[in-house]
Coordinates of C-alpha atoms in Angstrom, one line a residue:
M1 CA 0.0 0.0 0.0
L2 CA 1.2 3.6 -0.9
S3 CA 1.9 5.9 1.9
L4 CA 0.3 9.3 1.9
H5 CA 3.8 10.8 1.0
D6 CA 4.2 8.4 -1.9
S7 CA 0.6 9.2 -3.1
V8 CA 1.2 13.0 -3.1
F9 CA 4.5 12.5 -4.8
L10 CA 3.1 10.3 -7.6
D11 CA 0.1 12.7 -7.9
R12 CA 2.4 15.6 -8.4
E13 CA 4.5 13.6 -10.9
Q14 CA 1.5 12.5 -12.8
K15 CA 0.2 16.2 -13.0
H16 CA 3.7 17.2 -14.0
N17 CA 3.7 14.5 -16.8
N18 CA 0.3 15.4 -17.9
A19 CA 1.2 19.0 -18.1
Q20 CA 4.3 18.3 -20.1
R21 CA 2.4 16.1 -22.5
M22 CA -0.2 18.8 -23.1
E23 CA 2.6 21.5 -23.5
E24 CA 4.3 19.2 -26.2
K25 CA 1.0 18.4 -27.9
A26 CA 0.0 22.1 -28.0
W27 CA 3.3 23.0 -29.6
G28 CA 3.2 20.0 -31.9
L29 CA 6.6 18.7 -30.7
G30 CA 5.9 15.2 -29.6
K31 CA 9.1 13.1 -29.8
K32 CA 11.1 15.8 -31.3
S33 CA 10.6 18.0 -28.1
Y34 CA 11.7 15.0 -26.0
I35 CA 14.8 14.6 -27.9
C36 CA 15.4 18.3 -27.7
K37 CA 15.1 18.3 -23.9
Q38 CA 17.3 15.3 -23.7
K39 CA 19.9 17.3 -25.7
Q40 CA 19.4 20.2 -23.5
G41 CA 20.0 18.1 -20.4
A42 CA 23.3 16.6 -21.9
M43 CA 24.4 20.2 -22.9
A44 CA 23.7 21.6 -19.4
E45 CA 25.8 18.7 -17.8
T46 CA 28.7 19.6 -20.1
R47 CA 28.4 23.4 -20.2
N48 CA 30.6 24.0 -17.3
R49 CA 33.3 21.4 -18.2
R50 CA 36.1 22.6 -20.2
L51 CA 38.0 20.2 -22.5
P52 CA 41.7 21.1 -23.3
V53 CA 41.4 21.2 -27.1
G54 CA 44.9 22.1 -28.4
I55 CA 46.1 23.0 -25.0
Q56 CA 49.6 21.7 -24.2
S57 CA 50.4 23.6 -21.1
F58 CA 49.8 21.5 -17.9
E59 CA 49.8 24.8 -15.9
K60 CA 47.1 26.3 -18.1
I61 CA 45.0 23.1 -17.8
R62 CA 45.2 23.1 -14.1
E63 CA 44.9 26.8 -13.4
D64 CA 42.0 27.4 -15.8
G65 CA 40.0 24.3 -14.7
Y66 CA 40.3 22.2 -17.9
L67 CA 39.6 18.6 -17.7
Y68 CA 42.9 16.5 -17.0
V69 CA 43.3 12.7 -17.3
D70 CA 45.5 12.0 -14.3
K71 CA 48.8 10.4 -15.3
T72 CA 50.8 11.9 -12.5
D73 CA 51.2 8.5 -10.8
I74 CA 53.1 7.3 -13.9
V75 CA 55.0 10.5 -14.0
W76 CA 56.2 10.0 -10.5
E77 CA 57.3 6.4 -11.2
L78 CA 59.2 7.5 -14.3
T79 CA 61.1 10.4 -12.5
N80 CA 61.9 8.2 -9.4
T81 CA 63.7 5.3 -11.2
D82 CA 67.4 4.7 -11.4
N83 CA 67.4 5.7 -15.1
T84 CA 68.7 9.2 -15.6
Y85 CA 68.4 9.2 -19.4
N86 CA 65.0 8.2 -20.9
Y87 CA 63.6 8.3 -24.5
L88 CA 59.8 8.0 -25.3
S89 CA 58.5 7.6 -28.9
R90 CA 54.9 8.1 -29.6
P91 CA 53.0 9.4 -32.7
R92 CA 52.4 13.0 -33.3
R93 CA 49.3 14.6 -31.5
F94 CA 49.6 11.9 -28.8
G95 CA 50.1 14.1 -25.7
K96 CA 54.0 14.2 -25.5
S97 CA 54.1 18.0 -25.1
V98 CA 51.7 17.9 -22.2
L99 CA 53.7 15.2 -20.7
V100 CA 56.9 17.2 -21.0
D101 CA 55.1 20.2 -19.5
T102 CA 53.8 18.2 -16.6
L103 CA 57.5 17.0 -16.0
E104 CA 58.7 20.6 -16.0
A105 CA 56.0 21.7 -13.5
Y106 CA 57.0 18.8 -11.3
F107 CA 60.7 19.5 -11.3
L108 CA 60.1 23.2 -10.7
G109 CA 58.4 22.1 -7.5
K110 CA 55.0 23.6 -8.4
R111 CA 53.1 21.5 -5.9
E112 CA 50.0 23.7 -6.1
L113 CA 49.3 22.5 -9.7
F114 CA 49.2 18.9 -8.5
E115 CA 46.6 19.4 -5.7
G116 CA 44.0 16.5 -5.9
L117 CA 46.1 14.3 -8.3
R118 CA 47.6 10.9 -7.7
I119 CA 51.1 12.1 -7.3
M120 CA 50.2 13.9 -4.0
E121 CA 50.0 10.4 -2.4
L122 CA 53.5 9.6 -3.7
E123 CA 55.7 12.7 -3.5
R124 CA 56.8 14.0 -0.1
E125 CA 59.6 16.4 -0.8
W126 CA 58.8 18.6 -3.8
V127 CA 62.4 19.8 -4.5
K128 CA 62.7 22.7 -6.8
R129 CA 65.2 22.0 -9.5
P130 CA 66.6 24.0 -12.5
V131 CA 64.9 22.9 -15.7
I132 CA 66.3 23.2 -19.3
R133 CA 63.7 22.6 -21.9
L134 CA 64.1 22.5 -25.6
D135 CA 61.1 22.3 -28.1
M136 CA 62.8 21.1 -31.3
S137 CA 59.6 21.3 -33.3
R138 CA 60.2 25.0 -33.4
A139 CA 63.7 24.6 -34.9
G140 CA 62.9 24.2 -38.6
A141 CA 64.3 21.8 -41.1
A142 CA 67.6 23.6 -42.2
P143 CA 70.9 24.2 -40.4
D144 CA 70.4 27.8 -40.2
T145 CA 67.1 27.7 -38.5
L146 CA 68.3 24.9 -36.4
R147 CA 71.3 26.8 -35.1
S148 CA 69.1 30.0 -34.7
Y149 CA 66.6 28.2 -32.5
L150 CA 69.4 26.8 -30.3
D151 CA 71.1 30.2 -30.2
N152 CA 68.0 32.0 -29.0
A153 CA 67.1 29.2 -26.6
F154 CA 70.6 29.3 -25.0
D155 CA 70.6 33.0 -25.0
H156 CA 67.4 33.0 -22.8
L157 CA 68.9 30.4 -20.5
E158 CA 72.2 32.3 -20.3
K159 CA 70.3 35.5 -19.1
E160 CA 68.4 33.4 -16.5
Y161 CA 71.5 32.0 -15.0
G162 CA 73.8 34.9 -15.5
V163 CA 76.2 33.1 -17.9
V164 CA 78.3 35.4 -20.1
P165 CA 79.4 33.2 -23.2
K166 CA 82.8 33.9 -24.9
P167 CA 82.4 35.5 -28.2
T168 CA 83.9 32.6 -29.9
A169 CA 81.9 30.0 -27.9
Q170 CA 80.2 27.1 -29.9
L171 CA 76.7 25.9 -29.1
A172 CA 78.1 22.9 -27.3
D173 CA 80.3 25.1 -25.0
R174 CA 77.3 27.3 -24.2
F175 CA 75.0 24.3 -23.5
D176 CA 77.7 22.9 -21.2
A177 CA 78.2 26.2 -19.3
I178 CA 74.4 26.6 -18.8
I179 CA 74.1 23.1 -17.2
Q180 CA 77.0 23.6 -14.9
T181 CA 76.1 27.1 -13.9
A182 CA 72.5 26.1 -13.2
Y183 CA 73.8 23.2 -10.9
R184 CA 76.2 25.5 -9.1
Q185 CA 73.7 28.3 -8.5
T186 CA 70.9 26.0 -7.2
G187 CA 72.9 23.3 -5.6
Q188 CA 70.4 20.8 -7.4
Q189 CA 71.0 18.6 -10.3
V190 CA 69.4 19.7 -13.6
A191 CA 66.3 18.3 -15.4
I192 CA 66.7 18.5 -19.1
L193 CA 63.6 18.0 -21.3
I194 CA 64.0 17.8 -25.0
D195 CA 60.6 17.6 -26.9
E196 CA 60.1 16.4 -30.4
Y197 CA 63.9 16.0 -30.7
D198 CA 63.5 14.4 -34.3
S199 CA 61.5 17.1 -36.0
P200 CA 64.3 18.8 -37.9
L201 CA 65.8 15.4 -38.7
Q202 CA 62.4 14.2 -40.2
H203 CA 61.8 17.3 -42.3
S204 CA 65.3 17.5 -43.6
W205 CA 65.4 13.8 -44.5
R206 CA 66.2 13.2 -48.2
T207 CA 67.2 16.9 -48.6
P208 CA 70.7 18.4 -48.9
H209 CA 70.2 19.9 -45.3
H210 CA 70.0 16.5 -43.5
E211 CA 73.6 15.8 -42.9
A212 CA 74.3 19.4 -41.7
C213 CA 71.5 19.2 -39.3
T214 CA 72.7 15.8 -38.0
S215 CA 76.1 17.3 -37.5
I216 CA 74.7 20.0 -35.3
Y217 CA 72.9 17.3 -33.2
R218 CA 76.2 15.4 -32.7
E219 CA 78.0 18.7 -31.7
V220 CA 75.5 20.1 -29.2
F221 CA 73.9 16.9 -27.6
A222 CA 77.2 15.0 -26.9
I223 CA 77.6 17.3 -23.9
L224 CA 74.7 15.4 -22.2
K225 CA 76.9 12.4 -21.5
A226 CA 79.8 14.6 -20.4
D227 CA 77.7 16.5 -17.8
D228 CA 76.1 13.5 -16.4
K229 CA 77.0 14.4 -12.8
Y230 CA 75.1 17.6 -13.0
E231 CA 72.0 16.0 -14.4
K232 CA 69.1 14.6 -12.3
F233 CA 66.8 13.6 -15.3
V234 CA 67.1 13.8 -19.0
F235 CA 63.9 13.1 -20.9
I236 CA 63.8 13.0 -24.7
T237 CA 60.6 12.7 -26.8
G238 CA 60.2 12.0 -30.5
I239 CA 58.3 10.2 -33.2
T240 CA 60.9 8.6 -35.4
K241 CA 64.2 7.2 -34.2
F242 CA 67.4 8.6 -35.9
T243 CA 70.3 6.5 -34.2
Q244 CA 73.2 8.2 -36.0
I245 CA 73.2 11.3 -33.7
S246 CA 74.8 11.8 -30.4
L247 CA 71.5 11.3 -28.5
F248 CA 71.7 7.5 -29.3
S249 CA 75.3 6.9 -30.3
V250 CA 76.8 8.7 -27.3
L251 CA 74.1 8.2 -24.7
N252 CA 74.7 4.5 -24.7
N253 CA 72.9 4.3 -21.3
L254 CA 69.8 5.9 -22.8
S255 CA 66.7 4.0 -21.7
N256 CA 64.1 3.6 -24.4
I257 CA 60.9 3.3 -22.5
S258 CA 58.7 3.4 -25.5
F259 CA 57.9 -0.3 -25.3
E260 CA 57.8 -0.7 -21.5
P261 CA 54.5 -2.1 -20.0
E262 CA 54.6 0.4 -17.2
Y263 CA 54.6 3.4 -19.6
A264 CA 52.2 1.9 -22.2
A265 CA 49.5 4.4 -21.2
I266 CA 51.6 7.4 -20.2
C267 CA 50.4 9.2 -23.4
G268 CA 47.0 8.7 -24.8
I269 CA 43.7 7.9 -23.1
T270 CA 42.7 4.3 -22.1
K271 CA 39.0 3.2 -22.3
E272 CA 38.8 3.0 -18.6
E273 CA 40.0 6.7 -18.4
M274 CA 37.6 7.7 -21.1
L275 CA 34.5 6.1 -19.3
R276 CA 35.7 7.6 -16.0
D277 CA 36.4 11.2 -17.0
F278 CA 34.2 11.8 -20.1
K279 CA 30.9 10.4 -19.4
P280 CA 28.9 13.6 -19.8
E281 CA 30.6 14.4 -23.2
I282 CA 29.9 10.7 -24.5
G283 CA 26.3 11.2 -23.4
K284 CA 26.1 14.4 -25.4
L285 CA 27.7 12.8 -28.4
A286 CA 25.2 9.9 -28.1
E287 CA 22.3 12.4 -28.1
Y288 CA 23.6 14.2 -31.2
E289 CA 24.2 10.9 -33.1
H290 CA 20.8 9.5 -31.8
R291 CA 22.6 6.6 -30.3
T292 CA 22.6 5.0 -26.9
F293 CA 25.5 5.6 -24.5
D294 CA 27.1 2.2 -25.3
E295 CA 26.7 2.7 -29.2
A296 CA 28.5 6.0 -28.8
V297 CA 31.3 4.3 -26.9
A298 CA 31.5 1.7 -29.6
L299 CA 31.7 4.5 -32.4
L300 CA 34.5 6.3 -30.5
T301 CA 36.3 3.0 -30.0
A302 CA 36.0 2.2 -33.7
H303 CA 37.3 5.6 -34.7
Y304 CA 40.0 6.6 -32.4
D305 CA 41.0 3.6 -30.2
G306 CA 43.2 0.5 -31.0
Y307 CA 46.7 1.6 -30.2
H308 CA 49.0 -0.7 -28.3
F309 CA 52.7 0.2 -27.3
S310 CA 53.8 -2.9 -25.4
H311 CA 53.3 -6.5 -26.1
D312 CA 53.4 -7.1 -22.3
N313 CA 50.6 -4.6 -21.6
M314 CA 48.0 -4.6 -24.5
A315 CA 45.8 -1.9 -23.1
D316 CA 43.8 -0.2 -25.8
I317 CA 44.9 3.4 -26.2
F318 CA 42.8 6.2 -27.8
N319 CA 44.5 9.0 -29.8
P320 CA 43.9 11.8 -27.3
F321 CA 43.9 14.6 -29.9
S322 CA 41.1 12.9 -31.9
L323 CA 39.1 11.7 -28.9
V324 CA 39.1 15.1 -27.1
N325 CA 38.2 17.0 -30.3
A326 CA 35.3 14.6 -31.1
L327 CA 34.0 14.8 -27.6
S328 CA 34.3 18.6 -27.6
D329 CA 32.6 19.0 -31.0
S330 CA 30.1 16.0 -30.4
K331 CA 31.1 14.9 -34.0
L332 CA 33.0 11.9 -35.4
R333 CA 35.5 13.3 -37.8
N334 CA 39.0 12.6 -38.9
Y335 CA 40.9 15.0 -36.6
W336 CA 44.3 13.4 -36.7
A337 CA 44.7 13.4 -40.6
A338 CA 43.4 16.9 -40.8
S339 CA 46.0 18.1 -38.4
G340 CA 48.7 17.2 -41.0
A341 CA 49.7 13.8 -39.7
T342 CA 50.1 12.4 -43.2
S343 CA 52.5 15.0 -44.6
L344 CA 55.7 12.9 -44.1
L345 CA 54.5 9.6 -45.7
P346 CA 55.9 10.0 -49.1
K347 CA 59.3 10.7 -47.7
F348 CA 59.5 7.3 -45.9
V349 CA 57.1 5.1 -47.7
D350 CA 57.6 4.3 -51.4
N351 CA 54.7 2.9 -53.6
I352 CA 52.2 3.0 -50.8
E353 CA 49.3 2.8 -53.1
I354 CA 50.2 -0.8 -54.1
R355 CA 51.7 -1.9 -50.7
L356 CA 49.0 -0.8 -48.4
K357 CA 47.3 -4.3 -48.2
N358 CA 50.6 -5.7 -47.1
F359 CA 50.4 -3.6 -43.9
E360 CA 47.0 -5.0 -42.7
N361 CA 48.6 -8.0 -40.9
C362 CA 52.3 -7.2 -41.0
P363 CA 55.2 -9.1 -39.2
I364 CA 58.3 -7.4 -38.2
D365 CA 61.0 -8.7 -35.8
S366 CA 61.5 -7.1 -32.4
D367 CA 65.0 -5.8 -33.0
T368 CA 63.9 -3.9 -36.0
L369 CA 60.9 -2.3 -34.4
E370 CA 62.5 -1.6 -31.1
T371 CA 66.1 -0.5 -32.1
S372 CA 66.5 0.2 -35.8
D373 CA 67.1 3.6 -37.3
V374 CA 63.9 4.8 -39.2
T375 CA 66.0 5.6 -42.3
G376 CA 67.0 1.9 -42.8
G377 CA 64.2 0.1 -41.0
G378 CA 61.8 -0.2 -43.8
A379 CA 58.4 1.3 -44.3
E380 CA 56.8 -0.7 -41.5
L381 CA 59.1 0.8 -39.0
F382 CA 58.2 4.4 -40.0
L383 CA 54.5 3.5 -40.2
Y384 CA 54.5 2.2 -36.7
Q385 CA 56.5 5.0 -35.2
S386 CA 54.4 7.6 -36.7
G387 CA 51.1 6.0 -35.7
Y388 CA 49.7 4.4 -39.0
L389 CA 50.3 0.9 -37.7
T390 CA 50.2 -0.4 -34.1
I391 CA 50.9 -3.6 -32.3
K392 CA 48.3 -6.2 -32.8
G393 CA 50.1 -9.2 -31.5
Y394 CA 53.4 -10.7 -30.6
T395 CA 55.1 -14.2 -30.6
D396 CA 58.6 -15.5 -30.4
G397 CA 60.3 -12.2 -31.1
I398 CA 58.0 -11.2 -34.0
Y399 CA 55.4 -8.4 -33.7
I400 CA 52.3 -8.4 -35.7
L401 CA 51.4 -4.8 -36.8
G402 CA 48.1 -3.6 -38.3
I403 CA 46.2 -0.4 -38.9
P404 CA 44.7 0.8 -35.4
N405 CA 41.3 2.3 -36.3
Y406 CA 38.9 3.7 -38.7
E407 CA 40.3 7.2 -38.7
V408 CA 43.8 6.1 -39.7
R409 CA 42.6 3.7 -42.3
K410 CA 40.5 6.2 -44.1
A411 CA 43.4 8.8 -43.9
L412 CA 45.7 6.3 -45.5
Y413 CA 43.3 5.3 -48.4
K414 CA 42.5 8.9 -49.1
I415 CA 46.3 9.4 -49.8
V416 CA 46.4 6.3 -52.0
L417 CA 43.4 7.0 -54.2
P418 CA 44.9 10.0 -56.0
A419 CA 48.3 8.1 -56.4
L420 CA 46.3 5.2 -58.1
T421 CA 44.5 7.6 -60.4
L422 CA 47.5 9.8 -61.0
K423 CA 45.2 12.8 -60.3
T424 CA 45.2 15.4 -57.5
N425 CA 42.8 14.8 -54.6
D426 CA 40.6 17.7 -55.6
Q427 CA 40.0 16.1 -58.8
V428 CA 38.5 12.9 -57.5
I429 CA 36.9 14.2 -54.1
S430 CA 33.6 15.3 -55.6
T431 CA 33.0 11.9 -57.2
Q432 CA 34.0 10.1 -54.0
S433 CA 31.4 12.2 -52.0
M434 CA 28.7 11.3 -54.4
L435 CA 29.6 7.7 -54.3
L436 CA 29.3 7.6 -50.5
Y437 CA 26.2 9.6 -50.5
N438 CA 24.4 7.2 -53.0
L439 CA 25.6 4.1 -51.3
Q440 CA 24.3 5.3 -47.9
L441 CA 20.9 6.0 -49.7
G442 CA 21.0 2.8 -51.5
N443 CA 20.7 4.6 -54.9
L444 CA 22.5 2.1 -56.9
P445 CA 22.2 3.6 -60.4
E446 CA 24.0 6.7 -59.2
A447 CA 26.4 4.9 -57.1
M448 CA 27.5 2.6 -59.8
K449 CA 27.8 5.6 -62.1
C450 CA 30.3 7.2 -59.7
L451 CA 32.1 3.9 -59.1
K452 CA 32.5 3.4 -62.7
A453 CA 33.9 6.9 -63.1
L454 CA 36.4 6.4 -60.4
V455 CA 37.5 3.0 -61.7
A456 CA 37.9 4.5 -65.1
D457 CA 40.1 7.2 -63.5
V458 CA 42.9 4.5 -62.9
P459 CA 44.7 4.5 -66.1
Y460 CA 45.6 1.3 -67.6
S461 CA 49.1 2.8 -68.2
N462 CA 49.8 3.0 -64.5
K463 CA 53.1 1.0 -64.5
K464 CA 53.0 0.3 -60.9
L465 CA 49.8 -2.0 -61.5
A466 CA 51.1 -3.5 -64.8
S467 CA 52.6 -6.6 -63.0
M468 CA 49.5 -7.4 -61.0
D469 CA 46.9 -10.2 -61.9
M470 CA 43.9 -8.3 -63.3
E471 CA 41.4 -9.6 -60.7
E472 CA 44.0 -8.5 -58.1
R473 CA 44.3 -5.1 -59.6
Y474 CA 40.6 -4.5 -59.6
R475 CA 40.3 -5.6 -56.0
L476 CA 43.0 -3.2 -55.1
I477 CA 41.4 -0.3 -56.9
L478 CA 37.8 -1.0 -55.6
S479 CA 38.9 -1.6 -52.0
T480 CA 40.9 1.6 -52.1
I481 CA 37.9 3.6 -53.3
F482 CA 35.6 2.2 -50.7
N483 CA 38.2 2.7 -47.9
A484 CA 38.9 6.2 -49.0
I485 CA 35.2 7.2 -48.6
G486 CA 35.0 5.8 -45.2
C487 CA 33.3 2.5 -45.7
R488 CA 34.3 -0.6 -43.8
V489 CA 35.7 -3.0 -46.3
E490 CA 36.7 -6.6 -46.1
V491 CA 38.3 -8.3 -49.2
E492 CA 38.0 -12.0 -49.8
K493 CA 36.0 -12.7 -46.8
M494 CA 35.6 -16.4 -46.0
I495 CA 32.2 -17.9 -45.1
A496 CA 31.1 -21.4 -44.7
T497 CA 30.0 -21.6 -48.5
G498 CA 32.9 -19.9 -50.1
R499 CA 34.8 -16.7 -50.3
I500 CA 33.2 -13.4 -51.1
D501 CA 35.2 -11.0 -53.1
M502 CA 34.3 -8.0 -51.2
V503 CA 32.1 -6.8 -48.4
V504 CA 31.4 -3.0 -48.1
E505 CA 29.7 -1.7 -45.1
T506 CA 28.0 1.8 -44.7
I507 CA 25.9 3.0 -41.8
H508 CA 22.6 1.6 -43.0
I509 CA 23.5 -0.9 -45.7
I510 CA 25.9 -3.9 -46.2
Y511 CA 27.0 -4.5 -49.9
V512 CA 28.1 -8.0 -50.8
L513 CA 30.1 -7.8 -54.0
E514 CA 31.1 -10.6 -56.5
L515 CA 33.5 -9.5 -59.2
K516 CA 33.9 -11.3 -62.5
L517 CA 35.9 -10.5 -65.5
S518 CA 34.1 -10.3 -68.9
N519 CA 36.3 -13.3 -70.2
N520 CA 35.3 -15.2 -67.0
G521 CA 31.5 -15.3 -67.3
G522 CA 30.9 -11.7 -66.4
I523 CA 27.6 -10.6 -64.9
H524 CA 25.9 -13.9 -65.4
A525 CA 28.6 -15.9 -63.6
A526 CA 28.8 -13.4 -60.8
T527 CA 25.0 -13.5 -60.2
Q528 CA 25.0 -17.4 -60.2
Q529 CA 27.7 -17.6 -57.8
I530 CA 26.0 -15.2 -55.3
R531 CA 22.9 -17.3 -55.5
D532 CA 24.5 -20.7 -55.4
K533 CA 26.8 -19.8 -52.5
Q534 CA 24.1 -17.8 -50.7
Y535 CA 26.5 -15.0 -50.0
A536 CA 24.0 -12.6 -48.5
E537 CA 22.6 -15.1 -46.0
P538 CA 25.4 -14.6 -43.1
F539 CA 24.6 -10.9 -43.0
K540 CA 20.8 -11.1 -42.8
A541 CA 20.9 -11.2 -38.9
D542 CA 22.3 -7.7 -39.0
K543 CA 19.8 -4.8 -38.6
R544 CA 20.9 -3.2 -41.7
R545 CA 19.8 -3.7 -45.2
V546 CA 21.8 -6.3 -47.2
V547 CA 22.4 -5.8 -51.0
A548 CA 24.2 -8.4 -53.1
L549 CA 25.8 -6.9 -56.4
A550 CA 27.2 -8.8 -59.2
I551 CA 29.8 -6.7 -60.9
E552 CA 31.4 -7.3 -64.5
L553 CA 34.8 -5.8 -65.2
D554 CA 36.6 -5.5 -68.4
D555 CA 39.3 -8.2 -68.8
K556 CA 41.7 -5.7 -70.5
G557 CA 41.7 -3.4 -67.5
K558 CA 39.4 -0.7 -68.9
G559 CA 37.0 -0.6 -66.0
L560 CA 33.5 -1.5 -64.8
I561 CA 31.2 -2.7 -67.6
D562 CA 28.0 -3.7 -66.0
W563 CA 26.3 -4.5 -62.5
K564 CA 23.1 -6.1 -61.3
E565 CA 21.4 -6.3 -57.9
V566 CA 20.9 -10.0 -57.0

């Protein structure tokens, strides 16, 4: 039996609901009004929360109340080991600079910035130390700009510590004097933080400037080993590893923590951290996408998750730049590629348009991945270090690499398609957009018209494709097109009754494709095979519409001839 209090409460609740329904009916809103109110609720919950989009300053994040994913317990562990010299490789836009900024605040003894964070349970002394920080991403790609950056950085440090350099002093001598003077003035060993050390070397690679830039590195950074008694902690971040410079050849005690299990999540965001720290933003994204909370998590995971940095700790890591941007905008976009992440690919990977399928399930020995120089380690090494591939498995000293997520896959294939067609991206992008639009609508005549145009754009004279079997050539072209427009593609998918040439998934429709050359039965043979092997059956449990397509292709390589929905 209900109490009087319960009865009154329910009566009020019922009156409130009735009034709300009447209001919605009066305004003709119905379900749309409810969705609108849900969105307003999600927006209200996130309105006062600030996400650090594009902010790399730990101090700004903490002082201005931006959301911070707490990594300070890992920072403390890193700074309180016996290793003085540490190197961390992570892809660009993965939070390395925020980490370096956090380390700087810690060594400067800025305890107030760490209040409420995990490090407060670990650190007791909070010693203030001198910090020398260099951001090599600001140094350009030519010897003159590199020397100019170091000259300005050392000039600032000399003024800070009252060092008067000799007129003839070289950069290495000035660096040496700064380290020793900072130690003598404070009585504390120095923390040296070198962020994005490889930026000038990456950008000068395969240019006349590279050897001169390398020589400057050898000259300046050799002093780190000579001054080890004045140094408490040296931390170097980068993307690619150039071993023929003093950072690696002279610092033979440099500890590469990039593959260590305890530091696997020192940069990036784990799924546990995302669910713990970003629930309101995930809820808001779910509302905007008309999805449940769990579906929104699955979408974010497919787009931005999937990175692994240690075979002993295979925790899934989200790209933090993409994840935070997506949650801030409440939109699923390709943020990482749009930030310029693909600009260096042509320098380090030759013929990527015909090699990309080889990187889907790619073995590489542990010595090459963990210790080799990027200039001689092969395309796989560069693709791993720069974030296009990640660790998928490991056995007996062999890593298995693969593409981490949807965002990276689409970025790679968007680069490949213009290379296949021998045209610029802007020449094919409108046709790509129309193809995706019509595939999503299920408008097959228009979709096939766009697909035919894109296949025809791949010239028969493309010498890189000349040695390929004709069916293999078409599979490469079609899978590249579908991947580039953002579909999920599986080539030669095995099912119980046979092997499907290609499965192409959009948001609302699954396309099952059987390809046949004109001299191998063409459209009729493809149609018969789809029916005999019942290729569409395994997908009918999916909520999406399933469309089986028989496609005939010219056996001389001249493109798509005919198609039929089966």
